[in-house]
Amino acid sequence: MAEHAIHPPIHLVTHPDEPVRSLEAAAKVIRRHAGDQLDRKAEHVLHQIKSAATLEQAEAAGKAFRAWAEAEGLLLVPPEDRKRA
């Protein structure tokens, strides 16, 4: 897995002071959160992350991770973004 940055970094409720800044870190979050029970969606996102070789693939993997984190209730929305919603 190539080291690709996630921009903008993704803030999670589990570690609000430590945003996820790379695909490698995102993969660790998925594995840690899912444990031994990787569901189909988590497996798919992990596969996207592991196979990201181009910038476009890395961006898509970062977006997939963000969507996964939101679906799992892990996404922390910064206060400035809540005001826009």
Short mmCIF file of C-alpha atoms in Angstrom, two decimals:
data_model
loop_
_atom_site.label_atom_id
_atom_site.label_comp_id
_atom_site.label_asym_id
_atom_site.label_seq_id
_atom_site.Cartn_x
_atom_site.Cartn_y
_atom_site.Cartn_z
CA MET A 1 0.00 0.00 0.00
CA ALA A 2 1.43 3.31 -1.03
CA GLU A 3 1.42 6.11 1.53
CA HIS A 4 -1.19 8.61 0.35
CA ALA A 5 -2.43 11.63 2.25
CA ILE A 6 -6.12 12.18 2.93
CA HIS A 7 -7.10 15.79 2.32
CA PRO A 8 -8.74 17.23 4.20
CA PRO A 9 -7.88 15.03 7.20
CA ILE A 10 -10.82 13.14 8.70
CA HIS A 11 -11.68 13.71 12.35
CA LEU A 12 -13.22 10.79 14.24
CA VAL A 13 -15.14 10.76 17.51
CA THR A 14 -12.80 8.04 18.81
CA HIS A 15 -9.74 10.31 18.54
CA PRO A 16 -10.94 13.91 18.05
CA ASP A 17 -7.46 15.40 18.54
CA GLU A 18 -5.79 12.99 16.12
CA PRO A 19 -7.26 13.30 12.60
CA VAL A 20 -6.76 10.53 10.06
CA ARG A 21 -4.30 11.95 7.55
CA SER A 22 -3.26 8.94 5.46
CA LEU A 23 -4.74 5.85 3.85
CA GLU A 24 -2.45 3.73 6.03
CA ALA A 25 -3.97 5.29 9.15
CA ALA A 26 -7.47 4.82 7.69
CA ALA A 27 -6.81 1.11 7.18
CA LYS A 28 -5.68 0.81 10.81
CA VAL A 29 -8.88 2.51 11.99
CA ILE A 30 -11.03 0.09 9.99
CA ARG A 31 -9.17 -2.97 11.29
CA ARG A 32 -9.25 -1.70 14.88
CA HIS A 33 -12.94 -0.79 14.72
CA ALA A 34 -14.10 -3.96 12.98
CA GLY A 35 -11.84 -6.37 14.86
CA ASP A 36 -12.43 -9.93 13.70
CA GLN A 37 -15.83 -9.02 12.24
CA LEU A 38 -14.98 -7.27 8.96
CA ASP A 39 -18.23 -6.74 7.11
CA ARG A 40 -18.54 -6.49 3.35
CA LYS A 41 -18.38 -2.67 3.30
CA ALA A 42 -15.26 -2.56 5.50
CA GLU A 43 -13.59 -5.22 3.33
CA HIS A 44 -14.40 -3.21 0.21
CA VAL A 45 -12.96 0.01 1.64
CA LEU A 46 -9.83 -1.82 2.83
CA HIS A 47 -9.40 -3.26 -0.66
CA GLN A 48 -9.71 0.23 -2.17
CA ILE A 49 -7.12 1.55 0.27
CA LYS A 50 -4.67 -1.31 -0.32
CA SER A 51 -4.92 -1.13 -4.10
CA ALA A 52 -4.74 2.68 -4.44
CA ALA A 53 -1.80 3.26 -6.78
CA THR A 54 -2.72 6.53 -8.44
CA LEU A 55 -3.74 9.88 -7.01
CA GLU A 56 -7.28 9.38 -8.34
CA GLN A 57 -7.55 5.95 -6.68
CA ALA A 58 -6.20 7.39 -3.44
CA GLU A 59 -8.77 10.20 -3.51
CA ALA A 60 -11.56 7.68 -4.13
CA ALA A 61 -10.29 5.50 -1.28
CA GLY A 62 -10.20 8.52 1.04
CA LYS A 63 -13.79 9.38 0.13
CA ALA A 64 -14.83 5.75 0.66
CA PHE A 65 -13.20 5.79 4.10
CA ARG A 66 -15.01 9.01 5.00
CA ALA A 67 -18.35 7.49 3.92
CA TRP A 68 -17.59 4.31 5.89
CA ALA A 69 -16.70 6.32 9.01
CA GLU A 70 -19.89 8.35 8.69
CA ALA A 71 -22.00 5.19 8.26
CA GLU A 72 -20.35 3.68 11.36
CA GLY A 73 -21.10 6.81 13.40
CA LEU A 74 -17.40 7.61 13.77
CA LEU A 75 -17.23 10.85 11.80
CA LEU A 76 -16.74 13.94 13.92
CA VAL A 77 -18.19 17.00 12.23
CA PRO A 78 -16.25 20.15 13.17
CA PRO A 79 -18.39 22.90 14.72
CA GLU A 80 -17.81 25.21 11.74
CA ASP A 81 -19.25 22.56 9.39
CA ARG A 82 -22.30 21.98 11.61
CA LYS A 83 -23.28 25.63 11.22
CA ARG A 84 -23.47 25.25 7.43
CA ALA A 85 -25.78 22.23 7.58
#
